[in-house]
XYZ file of C-alpha atoms in Angstrom:
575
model
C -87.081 12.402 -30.409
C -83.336 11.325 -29.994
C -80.779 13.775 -32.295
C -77.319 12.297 -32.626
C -77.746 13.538 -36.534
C -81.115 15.490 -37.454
C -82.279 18.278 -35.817
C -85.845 19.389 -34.807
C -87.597 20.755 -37.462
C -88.618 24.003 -36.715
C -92.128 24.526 -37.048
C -94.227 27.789 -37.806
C -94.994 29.535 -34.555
C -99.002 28.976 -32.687
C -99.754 31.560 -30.517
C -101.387 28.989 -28.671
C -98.992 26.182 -28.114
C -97.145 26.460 -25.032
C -93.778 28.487 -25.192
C -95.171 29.570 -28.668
C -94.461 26.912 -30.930
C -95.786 23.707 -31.954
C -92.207 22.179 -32.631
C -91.579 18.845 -30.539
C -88.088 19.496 -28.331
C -84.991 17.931 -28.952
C -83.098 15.505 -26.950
C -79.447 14.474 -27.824
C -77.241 11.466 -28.200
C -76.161 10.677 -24.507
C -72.544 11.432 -25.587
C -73.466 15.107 -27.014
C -75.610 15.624 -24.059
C -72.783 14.640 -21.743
C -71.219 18.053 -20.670
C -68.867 15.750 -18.547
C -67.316 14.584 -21.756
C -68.710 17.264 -24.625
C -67.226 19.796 -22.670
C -69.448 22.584 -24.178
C -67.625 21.924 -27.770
C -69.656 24.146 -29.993
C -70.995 26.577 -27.008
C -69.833 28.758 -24.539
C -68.483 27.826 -21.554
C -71.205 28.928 -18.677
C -69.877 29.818 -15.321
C -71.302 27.467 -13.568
C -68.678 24.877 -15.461
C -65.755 26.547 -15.021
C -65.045 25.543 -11.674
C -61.096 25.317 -11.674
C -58.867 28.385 -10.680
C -56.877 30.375 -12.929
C -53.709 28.384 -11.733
C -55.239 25.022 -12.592
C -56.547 26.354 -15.641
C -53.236 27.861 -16.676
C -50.821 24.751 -15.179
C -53.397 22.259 -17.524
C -52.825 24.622 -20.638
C -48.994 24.647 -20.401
C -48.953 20.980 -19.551
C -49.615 20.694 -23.019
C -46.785 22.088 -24.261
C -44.931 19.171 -23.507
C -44.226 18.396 -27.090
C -41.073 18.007 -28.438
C -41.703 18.564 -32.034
C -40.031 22.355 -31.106
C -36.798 19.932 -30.297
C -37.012 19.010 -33.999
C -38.346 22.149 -35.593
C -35.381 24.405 -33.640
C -32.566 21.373 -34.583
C -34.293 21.545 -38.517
C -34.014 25.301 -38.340
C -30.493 25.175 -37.081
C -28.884 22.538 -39.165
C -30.467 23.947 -42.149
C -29.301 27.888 -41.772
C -26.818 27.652 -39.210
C -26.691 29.412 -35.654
C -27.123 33.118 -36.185
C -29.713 32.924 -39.244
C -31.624 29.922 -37.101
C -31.909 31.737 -33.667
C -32.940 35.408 -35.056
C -35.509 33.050 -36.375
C -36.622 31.379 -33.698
C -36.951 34.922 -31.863
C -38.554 36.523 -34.520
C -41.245 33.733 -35.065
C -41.468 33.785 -30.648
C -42.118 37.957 -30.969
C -44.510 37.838 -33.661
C -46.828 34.530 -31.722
C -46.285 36.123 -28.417
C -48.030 39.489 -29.665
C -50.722 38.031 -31.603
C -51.797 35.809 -29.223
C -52.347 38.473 -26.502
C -55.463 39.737 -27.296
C -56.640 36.089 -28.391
C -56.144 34.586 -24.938
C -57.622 37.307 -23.116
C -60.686 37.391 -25.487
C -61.087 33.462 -25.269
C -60.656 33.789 -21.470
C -63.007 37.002 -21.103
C -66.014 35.202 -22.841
C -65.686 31.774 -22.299
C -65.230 31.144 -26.385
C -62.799 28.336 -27.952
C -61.031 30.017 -30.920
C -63.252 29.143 -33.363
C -66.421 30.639 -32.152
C -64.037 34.019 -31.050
C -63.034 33.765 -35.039
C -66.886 34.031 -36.425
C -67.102 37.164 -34.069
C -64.361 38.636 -35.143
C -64.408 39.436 -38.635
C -65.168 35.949 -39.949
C -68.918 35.395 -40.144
C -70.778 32.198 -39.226
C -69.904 30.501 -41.878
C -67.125 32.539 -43.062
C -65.138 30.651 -39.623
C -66.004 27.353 -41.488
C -63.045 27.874 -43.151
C -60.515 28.601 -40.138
C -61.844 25.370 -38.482
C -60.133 23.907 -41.295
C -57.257 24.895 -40.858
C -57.225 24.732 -36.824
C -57.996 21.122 -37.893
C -55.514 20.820 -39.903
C -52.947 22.155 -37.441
C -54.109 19.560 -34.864
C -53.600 16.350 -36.919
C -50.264 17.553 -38.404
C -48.711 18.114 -35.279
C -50.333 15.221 -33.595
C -48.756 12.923 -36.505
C -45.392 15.065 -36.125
C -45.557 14.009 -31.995
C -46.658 10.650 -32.678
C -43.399 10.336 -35.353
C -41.038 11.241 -31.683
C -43.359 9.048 -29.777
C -43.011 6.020 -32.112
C -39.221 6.698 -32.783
C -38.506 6.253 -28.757
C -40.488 2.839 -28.699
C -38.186 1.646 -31.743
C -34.902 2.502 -29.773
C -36.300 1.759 -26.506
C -38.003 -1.681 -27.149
C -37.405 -2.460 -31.072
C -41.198 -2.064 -31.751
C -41.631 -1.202 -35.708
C -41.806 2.364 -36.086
C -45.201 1.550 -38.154
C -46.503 -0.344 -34.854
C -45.887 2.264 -32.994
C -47.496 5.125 -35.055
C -50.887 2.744 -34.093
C -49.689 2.726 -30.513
C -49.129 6.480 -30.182
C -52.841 7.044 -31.752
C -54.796 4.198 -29.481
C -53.133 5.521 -26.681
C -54.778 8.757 -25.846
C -58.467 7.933 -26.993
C -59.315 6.751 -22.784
C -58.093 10.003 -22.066
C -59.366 12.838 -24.464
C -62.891 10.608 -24.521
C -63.369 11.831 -20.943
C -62.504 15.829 -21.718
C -61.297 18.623 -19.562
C -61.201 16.717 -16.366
C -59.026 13.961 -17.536
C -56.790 16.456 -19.506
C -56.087 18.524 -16.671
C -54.879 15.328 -14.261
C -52.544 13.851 -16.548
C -51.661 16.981 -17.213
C -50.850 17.541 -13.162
C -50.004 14.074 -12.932
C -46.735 13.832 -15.406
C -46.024 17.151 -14.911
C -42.976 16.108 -12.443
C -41.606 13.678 -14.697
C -41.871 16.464 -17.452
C -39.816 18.897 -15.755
C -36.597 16.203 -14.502
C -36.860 14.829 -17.948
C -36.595 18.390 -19.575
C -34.156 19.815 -17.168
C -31.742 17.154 -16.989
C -29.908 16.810 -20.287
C -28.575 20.198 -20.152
C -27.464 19.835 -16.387
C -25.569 16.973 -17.665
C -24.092 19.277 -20.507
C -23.253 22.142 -18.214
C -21.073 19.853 -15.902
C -19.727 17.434 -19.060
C -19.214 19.773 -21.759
C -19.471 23.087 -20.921
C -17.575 24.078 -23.976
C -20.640 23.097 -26.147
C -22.512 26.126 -26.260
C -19.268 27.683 -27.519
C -18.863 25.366 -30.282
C -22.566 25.674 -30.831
C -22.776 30.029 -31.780
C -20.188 28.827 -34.390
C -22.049 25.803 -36.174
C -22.379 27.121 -39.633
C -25.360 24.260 -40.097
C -25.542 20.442 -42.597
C -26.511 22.226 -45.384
C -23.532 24.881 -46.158
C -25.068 27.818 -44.942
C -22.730 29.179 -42.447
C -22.513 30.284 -39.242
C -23.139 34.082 -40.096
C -26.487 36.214 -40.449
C -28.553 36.044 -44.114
C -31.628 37.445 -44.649
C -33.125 34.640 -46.756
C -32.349 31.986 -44.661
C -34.095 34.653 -41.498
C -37.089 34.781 -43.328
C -37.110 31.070 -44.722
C -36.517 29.688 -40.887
C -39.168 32.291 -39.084
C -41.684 30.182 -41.597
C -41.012 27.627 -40.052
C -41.343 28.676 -36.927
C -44.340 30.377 -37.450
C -46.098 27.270 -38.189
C -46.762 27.047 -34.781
C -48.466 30.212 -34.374
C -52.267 28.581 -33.998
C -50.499 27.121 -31.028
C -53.212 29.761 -29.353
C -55.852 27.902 -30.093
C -54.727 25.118 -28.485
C -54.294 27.087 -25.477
C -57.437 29.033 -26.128
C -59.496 25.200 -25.775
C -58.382 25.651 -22.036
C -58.332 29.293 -21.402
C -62.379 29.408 -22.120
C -62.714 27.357 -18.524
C -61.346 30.633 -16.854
C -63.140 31.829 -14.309
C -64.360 34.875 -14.594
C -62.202 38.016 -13.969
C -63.180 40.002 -10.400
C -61.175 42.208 -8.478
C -60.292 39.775 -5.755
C -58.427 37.511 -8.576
C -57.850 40.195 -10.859
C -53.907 39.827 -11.002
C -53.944 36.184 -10.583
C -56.133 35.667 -13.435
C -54.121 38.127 -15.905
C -50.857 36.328 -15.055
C -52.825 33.211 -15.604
C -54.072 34.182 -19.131
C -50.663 35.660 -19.973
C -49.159 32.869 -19.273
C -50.951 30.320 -20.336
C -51.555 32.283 -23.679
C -48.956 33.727 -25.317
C -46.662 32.849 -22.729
C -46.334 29.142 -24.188
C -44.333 30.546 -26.398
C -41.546 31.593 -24.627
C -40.939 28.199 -23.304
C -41.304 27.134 -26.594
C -38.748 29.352 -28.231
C -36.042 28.340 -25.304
C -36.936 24.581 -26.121
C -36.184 25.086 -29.985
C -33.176 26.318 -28.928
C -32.877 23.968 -26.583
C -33.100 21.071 -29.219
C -30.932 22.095 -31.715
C -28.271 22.548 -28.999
C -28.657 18.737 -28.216
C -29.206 17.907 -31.888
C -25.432 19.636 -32.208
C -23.999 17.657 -29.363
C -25.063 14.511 -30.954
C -24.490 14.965 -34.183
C -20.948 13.291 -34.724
C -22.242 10.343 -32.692
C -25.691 9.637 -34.155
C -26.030 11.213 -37.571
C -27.730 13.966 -38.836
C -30.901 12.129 -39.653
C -30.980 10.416 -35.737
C -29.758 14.036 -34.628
C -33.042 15.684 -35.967
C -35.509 13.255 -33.776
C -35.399 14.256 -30.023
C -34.694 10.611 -28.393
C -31.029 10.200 -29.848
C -29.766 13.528 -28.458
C -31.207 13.125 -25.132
C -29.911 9.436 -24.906
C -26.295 10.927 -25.762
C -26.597 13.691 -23.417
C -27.811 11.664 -20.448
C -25.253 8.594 -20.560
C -22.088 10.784 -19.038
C -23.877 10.334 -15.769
C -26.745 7.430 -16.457
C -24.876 4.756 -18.699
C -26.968 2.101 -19.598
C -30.224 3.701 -18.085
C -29.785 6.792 -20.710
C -31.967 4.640 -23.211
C -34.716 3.538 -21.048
C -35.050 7.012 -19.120
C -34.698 9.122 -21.898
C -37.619 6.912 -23.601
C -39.955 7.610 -20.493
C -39.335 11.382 -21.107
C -40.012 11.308 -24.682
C -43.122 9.202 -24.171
C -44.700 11.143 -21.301
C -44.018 14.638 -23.421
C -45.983 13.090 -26.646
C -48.543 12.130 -24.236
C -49.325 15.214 -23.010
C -49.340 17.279 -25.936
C -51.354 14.633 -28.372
C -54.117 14.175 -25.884
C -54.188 18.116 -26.014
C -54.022 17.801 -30.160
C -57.194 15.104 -30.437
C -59.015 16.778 -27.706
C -58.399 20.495 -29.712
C -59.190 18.716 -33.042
C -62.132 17.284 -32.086
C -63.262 20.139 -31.323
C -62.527 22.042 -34.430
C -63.926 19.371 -36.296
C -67.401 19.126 -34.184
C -67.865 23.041 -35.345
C -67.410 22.037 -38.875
C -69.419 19.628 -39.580
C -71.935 21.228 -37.548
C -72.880 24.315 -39.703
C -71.996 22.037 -42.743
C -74.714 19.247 -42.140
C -76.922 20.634 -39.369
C -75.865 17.337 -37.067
C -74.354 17.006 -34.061
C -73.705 13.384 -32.830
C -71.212 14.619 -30.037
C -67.709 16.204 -30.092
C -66.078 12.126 -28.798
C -66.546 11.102 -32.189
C -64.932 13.092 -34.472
C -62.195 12.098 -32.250
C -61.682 8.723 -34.155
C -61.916 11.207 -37.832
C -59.109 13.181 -36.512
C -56.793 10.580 -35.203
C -57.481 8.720 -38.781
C -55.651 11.478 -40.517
C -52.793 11.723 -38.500
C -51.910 8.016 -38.177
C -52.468 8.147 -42.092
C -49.481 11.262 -42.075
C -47.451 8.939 -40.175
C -47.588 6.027 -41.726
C -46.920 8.273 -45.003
C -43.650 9.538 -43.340
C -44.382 13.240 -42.629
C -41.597 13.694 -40.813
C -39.106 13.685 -43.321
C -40.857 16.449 -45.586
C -40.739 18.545 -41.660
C -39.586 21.975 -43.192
C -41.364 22.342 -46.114
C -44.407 21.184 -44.803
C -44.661 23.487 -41.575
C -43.075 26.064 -44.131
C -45.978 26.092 -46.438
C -48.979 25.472 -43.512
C -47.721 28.696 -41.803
C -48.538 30.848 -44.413
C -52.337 29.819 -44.061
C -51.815 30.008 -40.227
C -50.325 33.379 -39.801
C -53.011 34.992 -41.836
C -55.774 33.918 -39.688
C -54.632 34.669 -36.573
C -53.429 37.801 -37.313
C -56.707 38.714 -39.079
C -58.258 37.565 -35.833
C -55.721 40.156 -33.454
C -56.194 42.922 -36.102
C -59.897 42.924 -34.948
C -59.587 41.829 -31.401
C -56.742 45.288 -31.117
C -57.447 47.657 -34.013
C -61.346 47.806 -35.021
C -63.402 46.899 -31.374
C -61.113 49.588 -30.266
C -61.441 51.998 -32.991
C -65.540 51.209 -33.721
C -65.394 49.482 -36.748
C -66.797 46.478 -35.030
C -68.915 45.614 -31.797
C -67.106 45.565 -28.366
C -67.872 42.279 -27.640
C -67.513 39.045 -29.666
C -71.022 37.902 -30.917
C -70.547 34.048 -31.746
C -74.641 32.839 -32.240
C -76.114 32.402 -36.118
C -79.338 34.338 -35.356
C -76.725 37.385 -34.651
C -73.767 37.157 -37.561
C -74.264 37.425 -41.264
C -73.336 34.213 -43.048
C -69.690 35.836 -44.465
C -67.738 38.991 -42.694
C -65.299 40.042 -45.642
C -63.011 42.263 -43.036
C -61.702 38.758 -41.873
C -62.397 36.257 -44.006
C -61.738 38.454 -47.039
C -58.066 39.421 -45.543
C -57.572 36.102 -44.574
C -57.784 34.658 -48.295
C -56.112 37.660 -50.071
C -53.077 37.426 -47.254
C -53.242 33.671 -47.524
C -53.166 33.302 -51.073
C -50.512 35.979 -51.859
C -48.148 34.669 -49.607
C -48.997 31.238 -51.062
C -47.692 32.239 -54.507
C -44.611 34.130 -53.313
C -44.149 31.012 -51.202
C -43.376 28.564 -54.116
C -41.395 30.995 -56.100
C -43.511 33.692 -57.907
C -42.562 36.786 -56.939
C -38.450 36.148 -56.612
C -36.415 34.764 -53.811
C -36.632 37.373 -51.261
C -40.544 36.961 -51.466
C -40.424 33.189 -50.969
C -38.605 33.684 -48.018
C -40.399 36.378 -46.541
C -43.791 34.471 -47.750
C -45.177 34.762 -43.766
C -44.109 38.187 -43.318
C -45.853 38.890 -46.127
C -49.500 36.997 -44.741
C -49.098 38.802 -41.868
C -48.421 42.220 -43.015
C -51.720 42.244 -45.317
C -53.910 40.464 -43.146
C -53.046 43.309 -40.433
C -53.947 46.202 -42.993
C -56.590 44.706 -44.712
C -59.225 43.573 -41.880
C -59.204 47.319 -40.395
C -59.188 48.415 -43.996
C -62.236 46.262 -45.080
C -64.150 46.633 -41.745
C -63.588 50.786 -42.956
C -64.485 50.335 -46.523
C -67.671 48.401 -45.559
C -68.180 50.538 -42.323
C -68.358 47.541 -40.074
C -72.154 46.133 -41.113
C -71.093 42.428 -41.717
C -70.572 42.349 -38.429
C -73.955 41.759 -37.320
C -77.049 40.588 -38.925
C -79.287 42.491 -36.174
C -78.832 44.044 -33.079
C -78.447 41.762 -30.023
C -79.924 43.755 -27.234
C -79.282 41.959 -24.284
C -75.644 40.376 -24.864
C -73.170 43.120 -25.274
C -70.701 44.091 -22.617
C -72.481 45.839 -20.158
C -74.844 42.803 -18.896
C -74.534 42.857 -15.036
C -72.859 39.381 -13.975
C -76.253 37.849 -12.258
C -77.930 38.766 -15.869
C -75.194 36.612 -17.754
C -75.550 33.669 -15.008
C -79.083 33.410 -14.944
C -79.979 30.900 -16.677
C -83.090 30.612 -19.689
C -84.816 27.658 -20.899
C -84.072 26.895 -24.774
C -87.832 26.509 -26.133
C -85.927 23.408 -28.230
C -83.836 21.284 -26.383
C -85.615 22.884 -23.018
C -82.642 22.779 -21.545
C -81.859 25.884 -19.085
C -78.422 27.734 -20.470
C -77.183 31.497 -19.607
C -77.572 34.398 -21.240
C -74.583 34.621 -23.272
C -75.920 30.769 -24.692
C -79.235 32.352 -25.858
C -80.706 33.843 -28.609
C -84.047 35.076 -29.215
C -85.667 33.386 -32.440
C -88.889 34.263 -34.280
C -89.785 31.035 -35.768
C -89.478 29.537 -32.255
C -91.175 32.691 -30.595
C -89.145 32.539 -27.416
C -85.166 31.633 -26.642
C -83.198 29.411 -28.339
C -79.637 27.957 -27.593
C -76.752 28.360 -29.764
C -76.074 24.905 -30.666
C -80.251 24.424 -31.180
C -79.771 27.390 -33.805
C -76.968 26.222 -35.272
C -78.497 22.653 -36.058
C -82.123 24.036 -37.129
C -81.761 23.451 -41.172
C -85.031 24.352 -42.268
C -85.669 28.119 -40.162
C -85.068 29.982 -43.109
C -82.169 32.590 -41.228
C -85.552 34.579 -40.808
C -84.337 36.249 -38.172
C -81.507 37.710 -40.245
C -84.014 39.344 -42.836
C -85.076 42.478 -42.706
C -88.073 43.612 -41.133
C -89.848 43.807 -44.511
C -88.988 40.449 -45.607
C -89.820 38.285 -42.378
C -91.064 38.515 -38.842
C -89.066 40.482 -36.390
C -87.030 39.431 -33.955
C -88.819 39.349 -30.660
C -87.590 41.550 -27.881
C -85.370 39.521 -25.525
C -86.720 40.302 -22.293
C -90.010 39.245 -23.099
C -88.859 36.143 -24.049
C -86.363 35.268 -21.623
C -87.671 33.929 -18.103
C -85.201 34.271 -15.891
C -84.865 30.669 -13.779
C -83.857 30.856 -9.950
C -81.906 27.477 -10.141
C -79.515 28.927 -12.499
C-alpha cells in the first residue's frame, strides 16, 4: 500500500510467513521516499550518502551564516547598553555558544544524527525530544521571519516594493531551492559565496580609508537609550540574553555536519578542523559581525535615524557611497539579498526538518519532510507581516531562555555523564531502544527553562531578570548529571541494544539489512530488532508503527523478548 499518512499495521508474528510476519510492507509517498530530496530527515545519515568532503561539508554549513540579523542584534545590543556593556555581551554570549556547541557538532558529525535525534539520546527520551523540536522549530521560523524583515527592507529601498510584498517575496523565494535538499543547499551555498565575502568585506574597507576615526568615536558611544558608555552588570546580563538567542544556531549547523564523512586517520585533522569550524566555529564569525553591525549602525546613525540605523541596508548604503555614489543603493541591496538567501534557505530546510520529527511521533505519519516546508514558511511570513522586528530584543530576550536550557542540557550529557557512566557511550536515537521520557534532560530542561522564565519577567528582582540565561544555563548544567545520578542512568535505555554501541567494526555499521516493513536495505546504525515484526526494522518504520504496543520496551514478563540481533539481521553484499 502507498503511506504518505498511515503506517502499516503491524501484525502478530507467523512463524510461517516469510521474514516472520504476516504484515503487508510499506511503500512511501514518492516525495518521502526520495532520499534526493528527504535527505534522511527523521534517520541517520548512512555512509553511503555522505559523499561530500569535510571541506564541502563545512564551506556549505558556514555559507549559511550569511545572515545579517547578527548586524541588527549587535547594533540593538549596542544602542540599547552602550559600547562596553554591549561588547562584554556579545563575547560572553560567543564563549558560552562556542563551548556548548563543541561536543554537539562532534556528536552530530560522529553519528550521522541531526540535533534532534542526538537530543532523544541524550537525556531526552523519544518523546521527551518532542518537546525540543519545538523549540528548534521555533528558532527556525523566528529567525527566518527576522531575515526575511532585512530581505524585504532592501527591496523597499532598492526598488520601492511594499515592505508587505516583499515579506511574500522573501518566503516564495527559497521553496525551488530547499524543495531539492542538501545538494541544492550546498551550490548556492558555493555559488554566492564570492559575492558574500566582497559584500561583507567592503563597507569596513571603505571605513578604514574614509573615517578611520570611527572606531574611536565608537568605544565611547554611551548607546540611544541613556545607558552610557561605561560597564553595568545589568545591562551585561540583559544584552548576553540577547545574544544567546542564537545559541541553537548548532543545530542549524548540526543539519549539515550529519553528512560528514566518517572520521579515519588519513582525514583525521581535516575532518576535526572541519567540525570545529563549521560547529561552534560559526560563532566566532558571528560575534565579529555583531560587532561589526553595530559599528555601521553607529556610523549611520546621524544620517539615517536610529530606527533605519537598526536594519542592515541603511548602514551599508552610507558606508559604501564615499567610494560607490549612486551604485551604494543598488550594490548594497544585492549584498543584503544574497545574505538572506543563504541563511533562510538554511532556516526552511532546518525547520522542515524539525517539524517532520514532530509530527512524526505525534501522529504516526510521515508524508515527506518537503511539506512541512510550506507549515514552516506559513509562520514566519505570518511574524512578518505582524512586524516582529520591532519587538527584536525582547523577543530573542525571552526565546533564549528556552534555548540555552536545552542545549546546555544536551552538552551536560554529551561532556559530563557518557564520560563519567551515568549514560551509554554512544547516542541511541531508535524508539524500540529509549524509554518514552529521560528526566536527566528533559526534566533539567523544564526546571532550568521555567525558572529562568519567571526571573525573566521580573520575579525574583532585577539582577535575576537580567541574569535570566545565566541562570537556565547554570541549572540545566547541574541538574542533568544530577538527575542521571539520582536515577542512576536507567531512563536511558529501555533495553540493551547489542549490536549498536561504539565498538561495531566500520564494515558491520555499512552493511546494510533489509527492514522486514518497508523492505528497504538500511545500515546497521538504521536498524532495530523488533518482536512483533520478528526480524529488523528501520527507524522511521518503528517510529510510524501506531498499533505495536512498545512491546519491545516491556519487560520480559510482560511481552515477548526482543530477538537477538544477529539472528535477525542478514547481512546484504550490495550494501
Amino acid at each position: 500500500m502507498t503511506d504518505t499518512a498511515t503506517p502499516t499495521t503491524a501484525e502478530v508474528p507467523d512463524a510461517g510467513a516469510p521474514g516472520g510476519t504476516g504484515a503487508p510492507g510499506r511503500s512511501y509517498a514518492r516525495l518521502a521516499a526520495d532520499e534526493s530530496r528527504e535527505d534522511y530527515s527523521l534517520r541517520y545519515a548512512p555512509h553511503s550518502f555522505r559523499r561530500w568532503s569535510p571541506s564541502v561539508v563545512a564551506g556549505t554549513a558556514l555559507g549559511g551564516i550569511a545572515y545579517l540579523a547578527d548586524f541588527a542584534i549587535g547594533a540593538s545590543i549596542v544602542f540599547t547598553y552602550g559600547f562596553t556593556s554591549g561588547l562584554t555581551s556579545i563575547l560572553a554570549a560567543a564563549v558560552i555558544i562556542f563551548v556548548t556547541g563543541i561536543p554537539i557538532a562532534r556528536a552530530c558529525a560522529k553519528y550521522g544524527l541531526d540535533m534532534d535525534l542526538v537530543t532523544r539520546g541524550a537525556g531526552f527520551g523519544y518523546f521527551g525530544s518532542t518537546l525540543t523540536s519545538l523549540i528548534y522549530a521555533s528558532f527556525t521560523f523566528i529567525f527566518f521571519a527576522l531575515e526575511g524583515s532585512i530581505m524585504a527592507q532592501a527591496m523597499h529601498q532598492a526598488v520601492g516594493l511594499p515592505v508587505e510584498a516583499g515579506y511574500l517575496v522573501t518566503t516564495l523565494i527559497v521553496i525551488p531551492i530547499v524543495f531539492r535538499g542538501m545538494g541544492a543547499l550546498a551550490k548556492v551555498q558555493a555559488w554566492t559565496q564570492p559575492v558574500w565575502i566582497i559584500g561583507m568585506v567592503l563597507p569596513f574597507v571603505v571605513l578604514a580609508f574614509e573615517a578611520p576615526d570611527a572606531w574611536g568615536d565608537f568605544t565611547s558611544f554611551g548607546g540611544t537609550e541613556g545607558a552610557g558608555s561605561g560597564f553595568s552588570w545589568i545591562a551585561f546580563g540583559l544584552g548576553t540574553g540577547v545574544a544567546l538567542s542564537l545559541i541553537a544556531q548548532i543545530g542549524e549547523q548540526a543539519d549539515y555536519l550529519r553528512f560528514m564523512p566518517a572520521r579515519t586517520e588519513a582525514n583525521k585533522r581535516r575532518w576535526n578542523l572541519a567540525v570545529l569550524a563549521a560547529g561552534p566555529g560559526w560563532v566566532v564569525i558571528g560575534a565579529a559581525k555583531q560587532l561589526g553591525g553595530a559599528l555601521l549602525a553607529f556610523v549611520a546613525l546621524e544620517a539615517v535615524g536610529k530606527t533605519h540605523a537598526l536594519e542592515p541596508i541603511a548602514p551599508q548604503i552610507e558606508a559604501l557611497k564615499p567610494w560607490l555614489g549612486s551604485f551604494a543603493l543598488p550594490a548594497a541591496a544585492v549584498f543584503v539579498i544574497v545574505s538572506q538567501v543563504k541563511i533562510n534557505v538554511t532556516n526552511a530546510y532546518s525547520g522542515s526538518l524539525s517539524w517532520s520529527n514532530f509530527f512524526s511521533r505525534i501522529t504516526h505519519k510521515h508524508p515527506g519532510r518537503v511539506w512541512y516546508i510550506f507549515l514552516n514558511l506559513a509562520i514566519a511570513l505570518t511574524l512578518m507581516e505582524m512586524n516582529m522586528f520591532a519587538a527584536l530584543n525582547k523577543l530573542l530576550g525571552f526565546y533564549s531562555n528556552v534555548g540555552i536550557a536545552w542545549i546546555v542540557a544536551v552538552a551536560a550529557d554529551l561532556v559530563i555523564n557518557k564520560r563519567t557512566g551515568l549514560s551509554p557511550p554512544y547516542i541511541e536515537f531508535k524508539r524500540a531502544y529509549l524509554h518514552a521520557v529521560n528526566p536527566a534532560g528533559f526534566g533539567a530542561m523544564v526546571v532550568a527553562s521555567t525558572v529562568s522564565i519567571l526571573a525573566f519577567f521580573g520575579l525574583f528582582g532585577e539582577y535575576a531578570e537580567a541574569f535570566s540565561t545565566f541562570i537556565a544555563a547554570g541549572l540545566s548544567l547541574v541538574l542533568c548529571p544530577l538527575i542521571a545520578w539520582a536515577t542512576k542512568g536507567k531512563y536511558y535505555l529501555a533495553r540493551p541494544n547489542p549490536v549498536n554501541g561504539p565498538d561495531v567494526e566500520v564494515a558491520d555499521i555499512t552493511a546494510t539489512h533489509r527492514c522486514a516493513v518497508c523492505e528497504t536495505a538500511y545500515e546497521l546504525p538504521d536498524i532495530a530488532d523488533c518482536p512483533v515484526q520478528a526480524g529488523p526494522i528501520c527507524s522511521l518504520c518503528c517510529s510510524l508503527d501506531a498499533e505495536c504496543g512498545d512491546v519491545c520496551r516491556r519487560e520480559p514478563s510482560a511481552g515477548p523478548v526482543p530477538l537477538p540481533m544477529p539472528s535477525v539481521l542478514p547481512v546484504r553484499a550490495d550494501g
